[in-house]
Amino acid sequence: MSRIDLNCDMGESSAAKRIGDDPAVMPFISSANIACGFHGGDPAVMKATVELALQHHVAIGAHPSFYDMEGFGRNEMSLSPDDVHSIVLYQISALKGFANARGRRLHHVKPHGALYNMAARMPAYASSIAQAIRDLDANIILYGLSGSELIHAGRLAGLTTCSEVFADRAYQEDGSLVPRSKDGAVIQDVEKAIEQMMMMVSKGQVKTITGKMIDIDAETICIHGDHEGAALFANRLNNELTAGGHIIKAMAQQHG
């Protein structure tokens, strides 16, 4: 039996707007990526989401982004590498504080939206994120797009990395995700998404949008908590993986 992590972006609501249904999704995942207030969430939601994760024995992760509440963190921004380091360190320190206050460690960091995608292809941003994590706590795991610059930078910084794949996103031949602006970027058919997930997990391959098969390293699978039907999708993925002989479990941290 192999181990696979199911992660979900969570805690993205605020006092003014509810996004997703975290209580319904949480029972089916093993890692939660909790928004840190820059694209979604606020201190009260961060605290409540940490509590919810603890109730379900789910690993606590920080989900930092560009400061872009209006665009939900999906607008690309031109920041210096030093500024990227600062905004990431600021956000993950806040989430780490909530976890530590409950006697738990911050398990991982997964960038959000445009910051995630830019770090996947830009070594300078990837290195800044990895260094911010290392500066705070070198035991924190870095989640990033499988095969990306972010994973490479994390390894160079001496961090444990976790290669992320997406069941419901189409891939390009270089291993990057098809931009959401293009047709077919999001796989709407649940059965096709499950088929893609099982191929990535069991065979280490994915069929690109052009039909070419490429190799891919799948250690954690992302579920988008803000999507309608996220809880049902999480349940299906959990059931399919379990039926296929996989154990749903977060990656273990390295303790110094």
XYZ file of N, CA and C in Angstrom, residues 16-142:
381
model
N -17.086 39.263 5.679
C -17.946 39.829 4.636
C -18.411 38.813 3.611
N -17.691 37.688 3.473
C -18.022 36.756 2.402
C -17.627 35.334 2.768
N -18.557 34.406 2.546
C -18.258 32.998 2.790
C -17.834 32.340 1.490
N -16.713 31.616 1.540
C -16.195 30.908 0.380
C -15.983 29.451 0.761
N -16.617 28.546 0.025
C -16.450 27.120 0.265
C -17.210 26.630 1.485
N -17.053 25.347 1.766
C -17.701 24.698 2.909
C -16.668 23.817 3.603
N -15.776 24.473 4.343
C -14.659 23.767 4.968
C -15.087 22.620 5.884
N -16.118 22.779 6.715
C -16.507 21.661 7.583
C -16.918 20.408 6.818
N -17.487 20.583 5.619
C -17.924 19.424 4.835
C -16.758 18.737 4.130
N -15.717 19.497 3.795
C -14.564 18.944 3.074
C -13.549 18.306 4.015
N -13.350 18.906 5.175
C -12.270 18.523 6.085
C -12.203 17.032 6.415
N -13.325 16.311 6.580
C -13.231 14.891 6.936
C -12.558 14.014 5.886
N -12.435 14.493 4.650
C -11.953 13.644 3.565
C -10.521 13.932 3.142
N -9.855 14.887 3.790
C -8.505 15.269 3.380
C -7.500 14.969 4.491
N -6.220 15.127 4.149
C -5.168 14.897 5.148
C -4.342 16.156 5.423
N -4.430 17.161 4.546
C -3.694 18.410 4.744
C -4.566 19.598 4.349
N -4.534 20.642 5.172
C -5.299 21.858 4.894
C -4.344 23.019 4.644
N -4.542 23.710 3.518
C -3.766 24.907 3.193
C -4.620 26.114 3.586
N -4.253 26.781 4.660
C -5.117 27.801 5.257
C -4.675 29.202 4.828
N -5.623 29.934 4.221
C -5.350 31.301 3.750
C -4.870 32.175 4.904
N -3.967 33.091 4.583
C -3.302 33.901 5.612
C -3.680 35.372 5.567
N -4.809 35.696 4.935
C -5.317 37.058 4.996
C -4.997 37.955 3.820
N -4.171 37.475 2.863
C -3.788 38.322 1.742
C -4.694 38.151 0.520
N -5.268 36.968 0.337
C -6.231 36.763 -0.752
C -7.592 36.356 -0.210
N -7.616 35.880 1.005
C -8.831 35.445 1.670
C -8.511 35.175 3.124
N -9.560 34.980 3.908
C -9.355 34.718 5.321
C -9.118 35.984 6.125
N -9.171 35.825 7.425
C -8.858 36.892 8.378
C -8.473 36.196 9.677
N -8.030 36.925 10.691
C -7.571 36.257 11.917
C -8.591 35.301 12.528
N -9.866 35.695 12.551
C -10.888 34.826 13.151
C -11.059 33.549 12.342
N -11.051 33.673 11.020
C -11.215 32.495 10.160
C -9.979 31.606 10.245
N -8.793 32.209 10.299
C -7.573 31.415 10.446
C -7.623 30.575 11.716
N -8.004 31.208 12.815
C -8.082 30.494 14.093
C -9.114 29.376 14.031
N -10.291 29.658 13.474
C -11.360 28.654 13.402
C -10.973 27.489 12.498
N -10.255 27.775 11.398
C -9.869 26.716 10.476
C -8.795 25.821 11.082
N -7.890 26.412 11.839
C -6.906 25.609 12.568
C -7.620 24.674 13.544
N -8.593 25.184 14.262
C -9.360 24.351 15.206
C -10.065 23.215 14.481
N -10.647 23.516 13.322
C -11.347 22.499 12.545
C -10.382 21.408 12.075
N -9.201 21.820 11.643
C -8.196 20.849 11.218
C -7.773 19.947 12.376
N -7.614 20.533 13.552
C -7.234 19.743 14.724
C -8.301 18.706 15.072
N -9.563 19.092 14.942
C -10.665 18.170 15.235
C -10.633 16.935 14.342
N -10.168 17.110 13.109
C -10.168 16.006 12.144
C -8.778 15.423 11.911
N -7.830 15.804 12.760
C -6.456 15.284 12.671
C -5.851 15.528 11.293
N -6.077 16.728 10.771
C -5.574 17.132 9.465
C -4.353 18.023 9.652
N -3.326 17.811 8.840
C -2.095 18.603 8.929
C -2.373 20.068 8.590
N -1.747 20.959 9.342
C -1.983 22.399 9.204
C -0.912 23.032 8.322
N -1.350 23.674 7.232
C -0.423 24.339 6.331
C -0.816 25.780 6.097
N 0.165 26.608 5.729
C -0.088 28.010 5.405
C -0.214 28.168 3.893
N -1.103 29.073 3.483
C -1.414 29.273 2.058
C -1.219 30.749 1.703
N 0.055 31.196 1.625
C 0.328 32.617 1.375
C 0.121 33.006 -0.082
N -0.099 34.297 -0.310
C -0.356 34.785 -1.665
C 0.132 36.219 -1.814
N -0.009 36.745 -3.010
C 0.140 38.179 -3.186
C -0.986 38.874 -2.426
N -0.769 40.154 -2.074
C -1.840 40.907 -1.423
C -2.831 41.340 -2.494
N -3.923 40.569 -2.620
C -4.858 40.738 -3.730
C -6.231 40.200 -3.331
N -6.868 40.874 -2.383
C -8.190 40.444 -1.931
C -9.230 40.556 -3.044
N -9.136 41.621 -3.809
C -10.125 41.845 -4.865
C -10.032 40.782 -5.958
N -8.816 40.382 -6.299
C -8.620 39.392 -7.353
C -8.435 37.981 -6.846
N -8.655 37.768 -5.540
C -8.520 36.442 -4.921
C -7.136 35.838 -5.151
N -6.126 36.713 -5.214
C -4.755 36.233 -5.337
C -4.386 35.679 -6.694
N -5.227 35.921 -7.686
C -4.983 35.340 -9.012
C -4.381 36.329 -10.006
N -4.108 37.546 -9.569
C -3.480 38.540 -10.432
C -1.964 38.501 -10.249
N -1.246 38.340 -11.352
C 0.208 38.336 -11.270
C 0.711 39.728 -10.892
N 1.759 39.769 -10.077
C 2.338 41.032 -9.628
C 3.846 40.995 -9.812
N 4.406 42.168 -10.048
C 5.843 42.290 -10.240
C 6.477 42.821 -8.963
N 6.951 41.907 -8.128
C 7.614 42.260 -6.880
C 9.077 41.857 -6.957
N 9.897 42.506 -6.168
C 11.287 42.081 -6.078
C 11.346 40.758 -5.313
N 12.385 39.956 -5.537
C 12.530 38.728 -4.768
C 12.530 38.972 -3.263
N 13.112 40.105 -2.829
C 13.131 40.436 -1.400
C 11.719 40.693 -0.877
N 10.893 41.349 -1.686
C 9.513 41.596 -1.282
C 8.714 40.292 -1.215
N 8.981 39.380 -2.145
C 8.317 38.069 -2.107
C 8.690 37.347 -0.815
N 9.964 37.388 -0.470
C 10.421 36.784 0.789
C 9.666 37.382 1.965
N 9.509 38.703 1.979
C 8.869 39.390 3.103
C 7.396 39.029 3.244
N 6.651 39.036 2.121
C 5.215 38.765 2.230
C 4.955 37.318 2.613
N 5.816 36.423 2.152
C 5.644 35.009 2.511
C 5.994 34.794 3.977
N 7.111 35.349 4.422
C 7.513 35.201 5.821
C 6.452 35.774 6.759
N 5.909 36.913 6.409
C 4.865 37.560 7.213
C 3.647 36.652 7.364
N 3.178 36.117 6.256
C 1.946 35.316 6.286
C 2.132 33.975 6.981
N 3.206 33.294 6.667
C 3.376 31.969 7.271
C 3.693 32.079 8.762
N 4.313 33.181 9.168
C 4.555 33.402 10.598
C 3.243 33.543 11.350
N 2.270 34.212 10.720
C 0.966 34.390 11.363
C 0.264 33.050 11.553
N 0.262 32.226 10.515
C -0.419 30.926 10.626
C 0.316 30.013 11.598
N 1.643 30.091 11.584
C 2.441 29.294 12.524
C 2.085 29.670 13.956
N 1.815 30.946 14.188
C 1.432 31.391 15.523
C 0.145 30.745 15.998
N -0.853 30.663 15.115
C -2.113 30.023 15.484
C -1.912 28.535 15.768
N -1.084 27.871 14.977
C -0.821 26.449 15.204
C -0.068 26.233 16.509
N 0.971 27.025 16.730
C 1.776 26.883 17.948
C 0.967 27.162 19.202
N 0.008 28.085 19.104
C -0.832 28.412 20.263
C -1.671 27.220 20.706
N -1.894 26.285 19.785
C -2.652 25.061 20.105
C -1.721 23.873 20.294
N -0.425 24.155 20.431
C 0.540 23.102 20.696
C 0.890 22.261 19.484
N 0.662 22.791 18.280
C 0.952 22.048 17.052
C 1.973 22.787 16.209
N 2.681 22.039 15.372
C 3.641 22.622 14.445
C 2.938 23.006 13.143
N 3.499 23.981 12.454
C 3.072 24.258 11.092
C 3.680 23.167 10.211
N 2.830 22.405 9.551
C 3.273 21.232 8.794
C 3.873 21.596 7.439
N 3.221 22.516 6.710
C 3.665 22.809 5.353
C 3.280 24.217 4.919
N 3.833 24.616 3.802
C 3.487 25.869 3.139
C 3.209 25.565 1.674
N 2.075 26.072 1.189
C 1.753 25.959 -0.232
C 1.316 27.336 -0.738
N 2.100 27.959 -1.609
C 1.683 29.258 -2.152
C 0.359 29.151 -2.895
N -0.301 30.297 -3.036
C -1.629 30.342 -3.662
C -1.601 31.096 -4.991
N -2.454 30.669 -5.895
C -2.785 31.428 -7.091
C -1.604 31.879 -7.928
N -1.580 33.182 -8.216
C -0.535 33.727 -9.093
C 0.853 33.543 -8.495
N 0.981 33.654 -7.191
C 2.283 33.456 -6.553
C 2.769 32.026 -6.780
N 1.883 31.064 -6.672
C 2.200 29.651 -6.906
C 2.664 29.452 -8.346
N 1.896 29.983 -9.298
C 2.201 29.771 -10.708
C 3.480 30.482 -11.136
N 3.704 31.684 -10.609
C 4.932 32.400 -10.953
C 6.153 31.713 -10.354
N 6.028 31.225 -9.137
C 7.145 30.518 -8.498
C 7.431 29.188 -9.180
N 6.430 28.629 -9.824
C 6.633 27.365 -10.530
C 7.572 27.523 -11.720
N 7.626 28.750 -12.288
C 8.447 28.959 -13.485
C 9.583 29.957 -13.288
N 9.573 30.704 -12.165
C 10.573 31.749 -11.933
C 11.497 31.372 -10.771
N 12.752 31.012 -11.060
C 13.679 30.592 -10.000
C 13.840 31.617 -8.878
N 13.823 32.913 -9.205
C 14.034 33.936 -8.171
C 12.895 33.937 -7.163
N 11.653 33.851 -7.636
C 10.510 33.804 -6.726
C 10.510 32.491 -5.944
N 10.816 31.403 -6.626
C 10.849 30.105 -5.961
C 11.873 30.100 -4.830
N 13.045 30.650 -5.101
C 14.103 30.697 -4.098
C 13.704 31.574 -2.912
N 13.017 32.693 -3.174
C 12.588 33.589 -2.101
C 11.597 32.894 -1.176
N 10.677 32.143 -1.757
C 9.687 31.413 -0.955
C 10.365 30.346 -0.110
N 11.253 29.581 -0.739
C 11.960 28.528 -0.009
C 12.787 29.108 1.129
N 13.451 30.248 0.884
C 14.282 30.854 1.917
C 13.446 31.401 3.064
N 12.254 31.947 2.737
C 11.378 32.445 3.802
C 10.963 31.308 4.732
N 10.666 30.167 4.143
C 10.292 28.998 4.952
C 11.474 28.554 5.805
N 12.638 28.450 5.188
C 13.825 28.014 5.923
C 14.171 28.985 7.051
N 13.996 30.279 6.807
C 14.294 31.267 7.835
C 13.383 31.130 9.048
N 12.156 30.687 8.810
C 11.203 30.521 9.912
C 11.388 29.188 10.615
N 11.454 28.107 9.831
C 11.567 26.763 10.404
C 11.900 25.794 9.278
N 13.109 25.274 9.271
C 13.569 24.390 8.200
C 12.849 23.041 8.190
N 12.066 22.756 9.217
C 11.302 21.500 9.250
C 9.976 21.588 8.505
N 9.567 22.797 8.119
C 8.305 22.964 7.398
C 8.467 22.439 5.975
N 7.482 21.680 5.502
C 7.505 21.088 4.169
C 7.000 22.102 3.142
N 7.635 22.134 1.985
C 7.211 23.009 0.897
C 6.418 22.215 -0.130
